Short mmCIF file of C-alpha atoms and ligand atoms in Angstrom, two decimals:
data_model
loop_
_atom_site.label_atom_id
_atom_site.label_comp_id
_atom_site.label_asym_id
_atom_site.label_seq_id
_atom_site.Cartn_x
_atom_site.Cartn_y
_atom_site.Cartn_z
CA UNK L 1095 -7.15 -20.04 -23.76
CA UNK L 1096 -8.31 -17.72 -21.01
CA UNK L 1097 -9.21 -18.60 -17.44
CA UNK L 1098 -12.98 -18.47 -17.98
CA UNK L 1099 -12.83 -20.65 -21.07
CA UNK L 1100 -10.61 -23.23 -19.36
CA UNK L 1101 -13.01 -23.24 -16.45
CA UNK L 1102 -15.93 -24.26 -18.64
CA UNK L 1103 -13.92 -27.21 -20.00
CA UNK L 1104 -16.42 -27.63 -22.82
CA UNK L 1105 -16.44 -26.47 -26.39
CA UNK L 1106 -19.07 -23.82 -26.83
CA UNK L 1107 -21.12 -22.26 -29.58
CA UNK L 1108 -20.50 -18.51 -29.81
CA UNK L 1109 -23.16 -16.54 -27.97
CA UNK L 1110 -24.90 -13.43 -29.27
CA UNK L 1111 -25.41 -11.10 -26.35
CA UNK L 1112 -27.53 -8.04 -25.76
CA UNK L 1113 -26.02 -6.25 -22.76
CA UNK L 1114 -28.30 -3.52 -21.40
CA UNK L 1115 -26.75 -0.75 -19.29
CA UNK L 1116 -23.34 -1.68 -20.68
CA UNK L 1117 -22.07 1.90 -20.44
CA UNK L 1118 -22.62 2.04 -16.67
CA UNK L 1119 -20.36 0.92 -13.85
CA UNK L 1120 -20.87 -2.86 -13.61
CA UNK L 1121 -22.16 -3.18 -17.17
CA UNK L 1122 -19.00 -1.70 -18.70
CA UNK L 1123 -16.76 -3.87 -16.53
CA UNK L 1124 -18.81 -6.86 -17.68
CA UNK L 1125 -18.58 -5.88 -21.36
CA UNK L 1126 -14.78 -5.73 -21.04
CA UNK L 1127 -14.74 -9.06 -19.22
CA UNK L 1128 -16.84 -10.71 -21.90
CA UNK L 1129 -14.97 -9.27 -24.89
CA UNK L 1130 -11.63 -10.34 -23.41
CA UNK L 1131 -12.76 -13.85 -22.54
CA UNK L 1132 -15.03 -14.63 -25.49
CA UNK L 1133 -13.68 -12.74 -28.53
CA UNK L 1134 -15.80 -14.82 -30.94
CA UNK L 1135 -19.09 -13.80 -29.33
CA UNK L 1136 -21.22 -10.99 -30.72
CA UNK L 1137 -21.73 -8.23 -28.13
CA UNK L 1138 -24.44 -5.61 -28.62
CA UNK L 1139 -24.69 -2.94 -25.91
CA UNK L 1140 -27.97 -1.07 -25.44
CA UNK L 1141 -27.71 1.95 -23.16
CA UNK L 1142 -29.76 5.15 -22.86
CA UNK L 1143 -26.68 7.10 -21.67
CA UNK L 1144 -28.42 8.65 -18.68
CA UNK L 1145 -26.29 10.69 -16.26
CA UNK L 1146 -24.78 7.34 -15.12
CA UNK L 1147 -23.95 6.02 -18.59
CA UNK L 1148 -20.68 7.01 -20.19
CA UNK L 1149 -19.59 6.19 -23.73
CA UNK L 1150 -15.98 6.68 -22.59
CA UNK L 1151 -16.27 3.51 -20.49
CA UNK L 1152 -16.33 1.52 -23.74
CA UNK L 1153 -14.16 3.79 -25.90
CA UNK L 1154 -11.45 1.15 -26.41
CA UNK L 1155 -14.00 -1.27 -27.93
CA UNK L 1156 -15.43 1.13 -30.52
CA UNK L 1157 -13.47 -0.28 -33.47
CA UNK L 1158 -13.75 -3.88 -32.44
CA UNK L 1159 -15.29 -6.45 -34.72
CA UNK L 1160 -18.21 -8.27 -33.09
CA UNK L 1161 -19.12 -5.21 -31.03
CA UNK L 1162 -21.96 -2.73 -31.51
CA UNK L 1163 -23.15 0.13 -29.32
CA UNK L 1164 -26.75 1.31 -29.59
CA UNK L 1165 -28.00 4.34 -27.69
CA UNK L 1166 -31.59 3.63 -26.68
CA UNK L 1167 -34.10 3.06 -23.92
CA UNK L 1168 -35.08 -0.38 -22.62
CA UNK L 1169 -38.69 0.88 -22.52
CA UNK L 1170 -38.66 1.25 -26.34
CA UNK L 1171 -40.37 -1.96 -27.44
CA UNK L 1172 -40.00 -1.56 -31.23
CA UNK L 1173 -36.27 -0.93 -30.79
CA UNK L 1174 -35.80 -4.01 -28.59
CA UNK L 1175 -37.85 -6.22 -30.93
CA UNK L 1176 -35.75 -5.09 -33.88
CA UNK L 1177 -32.41 -5.57 -32.09
CA UNK L 1178 -33.24 -9.07 -30.87
CA UNK L 1179 -34.33 -10.10 -34.36
CA UNK L 1180 -31.65 -8.48 -36.50
CA UNK L 1181 -28.81 -9.49 -34.17
CA UNK L 1182 -30.25 -13.00 -33.54
CA UNK L 1183 -29.66 -12.50 -29.82
CA UNK L 1184 -29.71 -15.64 -27.67
CA UNK L 1185 -28.44 -14.13 -24.40
CA UNK L 1186 -29.63 -11.01 -22.61
CA UNK L 1187 -27.50 -9.69 -19.75
CA UNK L 1188 -29.69 -7.03 -18.17
CA UNK L 1189 -27.85 -4.36 -16.15
CA UNK L 1190 -29.74 -1.22 -17.18
CA UNK L 1191 -31.31 0.44 -14.16
CA UNK L 1192 -31.60 3.53 -12.10
CA UNK L 1193 -29.26 2.42 -9.35
CA UNK L 1194 -28.75 5.05 -6.64
CA UNK L 1195 -30.82 4.96 -3.44
CA UNK L 1196 -30.43 8.69 -2.70
CA UNK L 1197 -31.74 9.60 -6.18
CA UNK L 1198 -34.68 7.22 -5.68
CA UNK L 1199 -35.60 9.16 -2.53
CA UNK L 1200 -35.47 12.49 -4.38
CA UNK L 1201 -37.43 11.23 -7.41
CA UNK L 1202 -38.74 7.65 -7.65
CA UNK L 1203 -40.48 8.01 -11.06
CA UNK L 1204 -37.51 7.08 -13.23
CA UNK L 1205 -36.92 4.00 -11.04
CA UNK L 1206 -40.40 2.66 -11.74
CA UNK L 1207 -40.10 3.43 -15.43
CA UNK L 1208 -36.68 1.90 -16.10
CA UNK L 1209 -36.45 -0.81 -13.44
CA UNK L 1210 -40.02 -2.11 -13.59
CA UNK L 1211 -41.48 -1.12 -16.98
CA UNK L 1212 -38.12 -1.40 -18.77
CA UNK L 1213 -37.46 -4.89 -17.39
CA UNK L 1214 -40.99 -5.95 -18.33
CA UNK L 1215 -40.47 -4.62 -21.86
CA UNK L 1216 -37.24 -6.57 -22.28
CA UNK L 1217 -38.67 -9.77 -20.83
CA UNK L 1218 -41.75 -9.65 -23.01
CA UNK L 1219 -39.82 -8.85 -26.16
CA UNK L 1220 -37.33 -11.64 -25.44
CA UNK L 1221 -40.22 -14.06 -24.82
CA UNK L 1222 -41.68 -13.39 -28.26
CA UNK L 1223 -38.25 -13.64 -29.86
CA UNK L 1224 -37.62 -16.97 -28.09
CA UNK L 1225 -41.05 -18.34 -28.99
CA UNK L 1226 -40.59 -17.32 -32.64
CA UNK L 1227 -37.27 -19.12 -32.68
CA UNK L 1228 -39.09 -22.24 -31.46
CA UNK L 1229 -41.63 -22.01 -34.29
CA UNK L 1230 -38.91 -21.47 -36.90
CA UNK L 1231 -36.96 -24.48 -35.67
CA UNK L 1232 -39.89 -26.91 -35.43
CA UNK L 1233 -38.63 -30.29 -34.17
CA UNK L 1234 -35.18 -28.91 -33.37
CA UNK L 1235 -36.55 -26.11 -31.24
CA UNK L 1236 -35.57 -27.37 -27.80
CA UNK L 1237 -32.00 -28.11 -28.93
CA UNK L 1238 -31.53 -24.75 -30.66
CA UNK L 1239 -33.13 -22.82 -27.82
CA UNK L 1240 -31.26 -24.59 -25.00
CA UNK L 1241 -28.59 -21.89 -25.15
CA UNK L 1242 -31.01 -18.99 -24.63
CA UNK L 1243 -30.62 -17.09 -21.36
CA UNK L 1244 -32.02 -13.94 -19.78
CA UNK L 1245 -29.70 -12.91 -16.93
CA UNK L 1246 -31.44 -10.42 -14.65
CA UNK L 1247 -28.80 -8.61 -12.59
CA UNK L 1248 -30.21 -7.54 -9.25
CA UNK L 1249 -29.24 -6.49 -5.77
CA UNK L 1250 -29.22 -7.81 -2.21
CA UNK L 1251 -31.17 -4.67 -1.20
CA UNK L 1252 -34.44 -6.42 -2.17
CA UNK L 1253 -34.12 -8.47 1.02
CA UNK L 1254 -34.25 -5.39 3.27
CA UNK L 1255 -32.20 -4.80 6.39
CA UNK L 1256 -30.47 -7.25 8.77
CA UNK L 1257 -29.75 -6.79 12.46
CA UNK L 1258 -26.26 -7.59 13.69
CA UNK L 1259 -27.30 -11.10 14.80
CA UNK L 1260 -29.29 -12.13 11.71
CA UNK L 1261 -27.97 -14.80 9.34
CA UNK L 1262 -26.87 -13.27 5.99
CA UNK L 1263 -29.38 -13.23 3.11
CA UNK L 1264 -29.94 -16.57 1.37
CA UNK L 1265 -31.88 -17.15 -1.86
CA UNK L 1266 -34.99 -17.96 0.22
CA UNK L 1267 -34.91 -14.86 2.45
CA UNK L 1268 -38.29 -13.10 2.05
CA UNK L 1269 -38.27 -9.86 0.08
CA UNK L 1270 -38.62 -6.72 2.24
CA UNK L 1271 -37.39 -3.71 0.21
CA UNK L 1272 -37.19 -0.38 2.06
CA UNK L 1273 -36.29 2.24 -0.58
CA UNK L 1274 -37.96 3.13 -3.89
CA UNK L 1275 -34.78 1.76 -5.55
CA UNK L 1276 -34.93 -1.63 -3.84
CA UNK L 1277 -38.72 -1.82 -4.25
CA UNK L 1278 -38.40 -1.23 -7.99
CA UNK L 1279 -35.65 -3.87 -8.25
CA UNK L 1280 -37.83 -6.29 -6.26
CA UNK L 1281 -40.66 -5.69 -8.74
CA UNK L 1282 -38.34 -6.46 -11.64
CA UNK L 1283 -37.07 -9.64 -9.94
CA UNK L 1284 -40.65 -10.85 -9.52
CA UNK L 1285 -41.29 -10.30 -13.23
CA UNK L 1286 -38.16 -12.23 -14.22
CA UNK L 1287 -39.24 -15.08 -11.95
CA UNK L 1288 -42.81 -15.03 -13.29
CA UNK L 1289 -41.64 -15.22 -16.91
CA UNK L 1290 -39.84 -18.47 -16.10
CA UNK L 1291 -42.73 -20.02 -14.22
CA UNK L 1292 -45.48 -18.84 -16.59
CA UNK L 1293 -43.84 -19.06 -20.01
CA UNK L 1294 -40.77 -21.22 -19.40
CA UNK L 1295 -38.50 -18.36 -20.47
CA UNK L 1296 -34.95 -19.29 -19.30
CA UNK L 1297 -34.43 -16.42 -16.87
CA UNK L 1298 -31.84 -16.45 -14.09
CA UNK L 1299 -31.73 -13.88 -11.30
CA UNK L 1300 -28.61 -12.81 -9.41
CA UNK L 1301 -28.74 -10.74 -6.21
CA UNK L 1302 -25.38 -9.17 -5.48
CA UNK L 1303 -23.95 -7.11 -2.64
CA UNK L 1304 -22.32 -3.66 -2.97
CA UNK L 1305 -19.76 -3.48 -5.77
CA UNK L 1306 -16.74 -1.20 -6.06
CA UNK L 1307 -13.94 -0.71 -8.58
CA UNK L 1308 -13.09 1.23 -11.77
CA UNK L 1309 -15.78 3.28 -13.60
CA UNK L 1310 -17.90 3.70 -10.44
CA UNK L 1311 -19.94 6.91 -10.75
CA UNK L 1312 -18.87 9.62 -8.23
CA UNK L 1313 -22.18 9.66 -6.30
CA UNK L 1314 -21.59 6.27 -4.61
CA UNK L 1315 -19.79 5.92 -1.27
CA UNK L 1316 -16.31 4.74 -2.30
CA UNK L 1317 -15.72 7.01 -5.33
CA UNK L 1318 -17.34 9.94 -3.51
CA UNK L 1319 -14.91 9.57 -0.62
CA UNK L 1320 -11.89 9.17 -2.94
CA UNK L 1321 -12.81 12.24 -5.00
CA UNK L 1322 -13.69 14.43 -2.00
CA UNK L 1323 -10.34 13.59 -0.39
CA UNK L 1324 -8.55 14.62 -3.58
CA UNK L 1325 -10.55 17.88 -3.66
CA UNK L 1326 -10.18 18.55 0.09
CA UNK L 1327 -13.97 18.46 0.60
CA UNK L 1328 -15.86 17.07 3.65
CA UNK L 1329 -16.45 13.29 3.72
CA UNK L 1330 -20.19 12.97 4.55
CA UNK L 1331 -20.87 9.86 6.67
CA UNK L 1332 -24.61 9.24 7.16
CA UNK L 1333 -25.97 8.83 10.68
CA UNK L 1334 -23.61 7.10 13.13
CA UNK L 1335 -21.55 5.41 10.38
CA UNK L 1336 -22.27 1.97 11.87
CA UNK L 1337 -24.24 0.68 8.85
CA UNK L 1338 -22.70 -2.43 7.34
CA UNK L 1339 -22.30 -3.36 3.68
CA UNK L 1340 -20.79 -6.55 2.16
CA UNK L 1341 -18.29 -5.26 -0.44
CA UNK L 1342 -17.39 -7.13 -3.62
CA UNK L 1343 -14.79 -6.11 -6.19
CA UNK L 1344 -16.56 -5.55 -9.52
CA UNK L 1345 -14.26 -7.95 -11.38
CA UNK L 1346 -15.36 -10.74 -9.05
CA UNK L 1347 -19.00 -9.89 -9.76
CA UNK L 1348 -18.37 -10.05 -13.52
CA UNK L 1349 -16.71 -13.44 -13.16
CA UNK L 1350 -19.69 -14.69 -11.11
CA UNK L 1351 -22.12 -13.52 -13.81
CA UNK L 1352 -20.03 -15.27 -16.47
CA UNK L 1353 -20.28 -18.51 -14.48
CA UNK L 1354 -24.04 -18.04 -14.00
CA UNK L 1355 -24.66 -17.48 -17.72
CA UNK L 1356 -22.60 -20.51 -18.67
CA UNK L 1357 -23.44 -22.92 -15.87
CA UNK L 1358 -26.46 -21.58 -13.97
CA UNK L 1359 -29.87 -23.24 -14.09
CA UNK L 1360 -32.80 -21.38 -15.66
CA UNK L 1361 -35.43 -20.44 -13.08
CA UNK L 1362 -32.83 -20.22 -10.29
CA UNK L 1363 -31.63 -17.33 -8.18
CA UNK L 1364 -27.97 -17.00 -7.11
CA UNK L 1365 -26.80 -14.68 -4.35
CA UNK L 1366 -23.36 -13.15 -4.98
CA UNK L 1367 -21.30 -11.57 -2.21
CA UNK L 1368 -17.78 -10.91 -1.07
CA UNK L 1369 -18.01 -12.18 2.51
CA UNK L 1370 -16.55 -8.79 3.37
CA UNK L 1371 -18.81 -7.06 5.87
CA UNK L 1372 -17.47 -3.63 6.80
CA UNK L 1373 -18.97 -0.74 8.80
CA UNK L 1374 -19.17 2.46 6.73
CA UNK L 1375 -17.02 4.42 9.15
CA UNK L 1376 -14.30 1.74 9.11
CA UNK L 1377 -14.34 1.71 5.32
CA UNK L 1378 -13.99 5.49 5.21
CA UNK L 1379 -11.01 5.26 7.58
CA UNK L 1380 -9.43 2.60 5.33
CA UNK L 1381 -9.90 4.85 2.30
CA UNK L 1382 -8.31 7.77 4.19
CA UNK L 1383 -5.30 5.67 5.19
CA UNK L 1384 -4.74 4.47 1.63
CA UNK L 1385 -5.10 8.01 0.27
CA UNK L 1386 -2.60 9.34 2.85
CA UNK L 1387 -0.18 6.67 1.62
CA UNK L 1388 -0.78 6.83 -2.14
CA UNK L 1389 -1.58 10.49 -2.90
CA UNK L 1390 1.46 12.75 -2.31
CA UNK L 1391 -0.20 16.18 -2.47
CA UNK L 1392 -3.53 16.04 -0.65
CA UNK L 1393 -5.13 19.44 0.08
CA UNK L 1394 -5.92 18.22 3.64
CA UNK L 1395 -3.64 15.72 5.37
CA UNK L 1396 -4.33 13.42 7.10
CA UNK L 1397 -7.51 12.86 5.11
CA UNK L 1398 -9.33 11.70 8.28
CA UNK L 1399 -9.70 15.38 9.24
CA UNK L 1400 -12.35 15.67 6.51
CA UNK L 1401 -14.71 13.06 8.04
CA UNK L 1402 -18.06 14.71 8.86
CA UNK L 1403 -21.12 12.94 10.28
CA UNK L 1404 -24.27 14.17 8.50
CA UNK L 1405 -28.02 13.66 8.77
CA UNK L 1406 -28.98 10.04 8.09
CA UNK L 1407 -30.52 8.82 4.83
CA UNK L 1408 -34.30 8.23 5.29
CA UNK L 1409 -35.07 4.49 5.62
CA UNK L 1410 -31.34 3.71 5.76
CA UNK L 1411 -30.87 -0.08 5.88
CA UNK L 1412 -28.64 -1.07 8.78
CA UNK L 1413 -26.86 -4.12 7.46
CA UNK L 1414 -26.58 -6.15 4.27
CA UNK L 1415 -24.74 -9.48 4.14
CA UNK L 1416 -24.81 -12.29 1.60
CA UNK L 1417 -24.64 -16.02 2.15
CA UNK L 1418 -23.03 -17.11 -1.14
CA UNK L 1419 -23.04 -20.85 -0.34
CA UNK L 1420 -25.25 -21.77 -3.30
CA UNK L 1421 -23.14 -20.24 -6.06
CA UNK L 1422 -19.99 -21.61 -4.41
CA UNK L 1423 -21.21 -25.19 -4.00
CA UNK L 1424 -23.32 -25.48 -7.17
CA UNK L 1425 -21.29 -23.41 -9.65
CA UNK L 1426 -17.85 -23.31 -8.01
CA UNK L 1427 -17.55 -19.50 -7.84
CA UNK L 1428 -15.60 -17.76 -5.08
CA UNK L 1429 -14.36 -14.16 -5.01
CA UNK L 1430 -10.64 -13.66 -5.66
CA UNK L 1431 -10.12 -10.14 -4.27
CA UNK L 1432 -9.88 -8.99 -0.63
CA UNK L 1433 -11.27 -5.60 0.44
CA UNK L 1434 -7.72 -4.40 1.20
CA UNK L 1435 -6.43 -5.43 -2.25
CA UNK L 1436 -9.52 -4.26 -4.10
CA UNK L 1437 -9.59 -0.89 -2.36
CA UNK L 1438 -5.94 -0.27 -3.16
CA UNK L 1439 -6.52 -1.10 -6.84
CA UNK L 1440 -9.61 1.11 -6.91
CA UNK L 1441 -7.90 4.08 -5.28
CA UNK L 1442 -4.95 3.76 -7.65
CA UNK L 1443 -7.46 3.81 -10.52
CA UNK L 1444 -9.13 7.03 -9.30
CA UNK L 1445 -5.70 8.61 -8.77
CA UNK L 1446 -4.67 7.86 -12.35
CA UNK L 1447 -8.04 8.57 -14.00
CA UNK L 1448 -8.76 12.16 -13.04
CA UNK L 1449 -9.64 12.78 -16.72
CA UNK L 1450 -12.43 10.20 -16.35
CA UNK L 1451 -14.11 11.53 -13.19
CA UNK L 1452 -13.46 15.28 -13.39
CA UNK L 1453 -15.94 15.87 -16.28
CA UNK L 1454 -18.62 13.94 -14.35
CA UNK L 1455 -18.69 16.63 -11.66
CA UNK L 1456 -21.02 18.66 -13.89
CA UNK L 1457 -23.51 21.39 -12.94
CA UNK L 1458 -26.24 18.72 -12.92
CA UNK L 1459 -24.15 16.61 -10.53
CA UNK L 1460 -23.44 19.61 -8.34
CA UNK L 1461 -27.18 20.41 -8.15
CA UNK L 1462 -27.90 16.80 -7.13
CA UNK L 1463 -25.08 16.91 -4.56
CA UNK L 1464 -26.36 20.14 -3.02
CA UNK L 1465 -29.86 18.65 -2.64
CA UNK L 1466 -28.71 15.41 -0.99
CA UNK L 1467 -26.19 17.06 1.34
CA UNK L 1468 -28.23 20.24 1.92
CA UNK L 1469 -28.43 19.63 5.67
CA UNK L 1470 -24.91 18.29 6.01
P1 NAD D 2724 -25.14 2.39 -13.11
O1 NAD D 2724 -26.13 3.39 -12.60
O2 NAD D 2724 -23.68 2.70 -13.01
O3 NAD D 2724 -25.43 2.08 -14.65
C1 NAD D 2724 -26.72 1.94 -15.14
C2 NAD D 2724 -26.64 2.01 -16.66
O4 NAD D 2724 -27.97 1.80 -17.17
C3 NAD D 2724 -26.17 3.37 -17.19
O5 NAD D 2724 -25.22 3.17 -18.21
C4 NAD D 2724 -27.43 4.02 -17.73
O6 NAD D 2724 -27.18 4.91 -18.82
C5 NAD D 2724 -28.23 2.79 -18.17
N1 NAD D 2724 -29.67 3.05 -18.19
C6 NAD D 2724 -30.42 3.63 -17.22
N2 NAD D 2724 -31.70 3.71 -17.62
C7 NAD D 2724 -31.77 3.14 -18.84
C8 NAD D 2724 -32.82 2.89 -19.75
N3 NAD D 2724 -34.08 3.26 -19.48
N4 NAD D 2724 -32.55 2.27 -20.91
C9 NAD D 2724 -31.27 1.89 -21.19
N5 NAD D 2724 -30.23 2.11 -20.38
C10 NAD D 2724 -30.48 2.73 -19.21
O7 NAD D 2724 -25.51 1.03 -12.35
P2 NAD D 2724 -24.56 -0.15 -11.86
O8 NAD D 2724 -24.05 0.17 -10.51
O9 NAD D 2724 -23.61 -0.49 -12.95
O10 NAD D 2724 -25.62 -1.31 -11.69
C11 NAD D 2724 -25.94 -2.18 -12.79
C12 NAD D 2724 -26.98 -3.18 -12.33
O11 NAD D 2724 -26.47 -3.93 -11.23
C13 NAD D 2724 -28.27 -2.53 -11.83
O12 NAD D 2724 -29.35 -3.29 -12.27
C14 NAD D 2724 -28.15 -2.57 -10.31
O13 NAD D 2724 -29.42 -2.65 -9.71
C15 NAD D 2724 -27.37 -3.87 -10.13
N6 NAD D 2724 -26.53 -3.92 -8.92
C16 NAD D 2724 -25.67 -2.90 -8.60
C17 NAD D 2724 -24.87 -3.02 -7.48
C18 NAD D 2724 -23.87 -1.94 -7.13
O14 NAD D 2724 -23.23 -2.02 -6.06
N7 NAD D 2724 -23.64 -0.94 -7.96
C19 NAD D 2724 -24.93 -4.14 -6.67
C20 NAD D 2724 -25.84 -5.16 -7.02
C21 NAD D 2724 -26.62 -5.05 -8.15
P1 TYD D 2725 -24.07 3.63 -1.53
O1 TYD D 2725 -22.73 3.62 -2.18
O2 TYD D 2725 -25.02 4.71 -1.91
O3 TYD D 2725 -24.72 2.19 -1.76
P2 TYD D 2725 -26.08 1.56 -1.13
O4 TYD D 2725 -26.90 2.62 -0.54
O5 TYD D 2725 -26.72 0.99 -2.36
O6 TYD D 2725 -25.62 0.53 -0.15
O7 TYD D 2725 -23.87 3.72 0.05
C1 TYD D 2725 -23.15 2.73 0.75
C2 TYD D 2725 -23.29 3.03 2.22
O8 TYD D 2725 -22.64 4.27 2.50
C3 TYD D 2725 -24.72 3.20 2.68
O9 TYD D 2725 -24.86 2.67 4.00
C4 TYD D 2725 -24.92 4.71 2.72
C5 TYD D 2725 -23.54 5.22 3.08
N1 TYD D 2725 -23.19 6.55 2.53
C6 TYD D 2725 -22.71 7.56 3.38
O10 TYD D 2725 -22.56 7.35 4.60
N2 TYD D 2725 -22.39 8.76 2.82
C7 TYD D 2725 -22.53 9.03 1.51
O11 TYD D 2725 -22.25 10.17 1.06
C8 TYD D 2725 -23.02 7.98 0.64
C9 TYD D 2725 -23.18 8.22 -0.84
C10 TYD D 2725 -23.32 6.75 1.19
#
């Protein structure tokens, strides 16, 4: 019996999951986590395979029984209706999103479509599916439907920006999103909340801090720095580099989501964070030090010589920090990984998975990169 199963200490009915965005960074880590821990559960992944989705992230699961990959858009209502019905889904784990702040500044449209309209489409389809199940079951409906869950995976960025003296975000911190990305995620959170309060749909929202680890797309801070060091390219630090993020190893996030699905209360929100606040510039120095140690043939050594301060991101939030007291005290979750340990594991992964990230540096990616760092 695995750790997660022991932790539940209860016998469980197999779940039938629809995991949206399961070919992306956190989604694919979560799919692996779930398949390893709950081999009897049915796992259906729905992913549009945008620039951020990668079939390779799930390649080892392709032949697995109990696993199905469907390429499709969460805005496609007939497709969602059909999948929920034919797969008898009782659990949705919703990761699919446009997720990068810099892209949301260049072009917000896709963020509204996927994050707001797509989440609405899923919620409404799942509501009808759940209500139909109730009608089919008659008197047994509440018992048979007690297992249904809609996990809405969201971000701490909906809470806006903290000053250095502010208390970290709690579940009751007012929403104050500052980027098109965080505003679209805030909109989707409100819909998930409303579907619980209006229809009784068993939704749960999680708001997590910055993740890092394997399968992280090259545009985000940590992989971008690792890859640029390996290529001998400048390391672009926005503004004065004093912005603070609360970093969480992706495996810890997946474990937290597992606990929330199995033990969380419908209608509740849980903040998830690593209690690891680090200034960007300090993090970049840590990455450089680890690269100097672990990579024998760097084009530029020491890697710190590549650090370049560039024009700040518009609306750049100063500090994010999570107060994870609720999930710790109510559900017993705490992160297992330190930033030092997690960064080392992550850098080792990028060093040994050049064949994964090299093809992602496509012409499209290069065009995006040139636009964002045009004034660098
Ligand atoms: P990602 O960009 O790596 O992956 C997103 C996935 O969604 C991709 O596989 C993409 O193909 C898919 N997708 C996009 N639009 C779609 C659509 N219309 N229909 C179906 N699939 C679509 O993102 P991520 O970093 O793995 O984030 C996953 C979720 O976690 C997001 O909801 C994000 O807001 C949230 N989150 C991320 C972080 C973080 O640090 N990365 C932190 C907290 C919360
Ligand atoms: P990012 O990984 O984009 O996550 P988010 O914006 O969702 O927090 O960025 C993390 C931090 O790193 C953020 O403060 C912006 C900063 N950053 C840089 O300084 N340079 C870069 O090239 C990138 C991508 C991010």
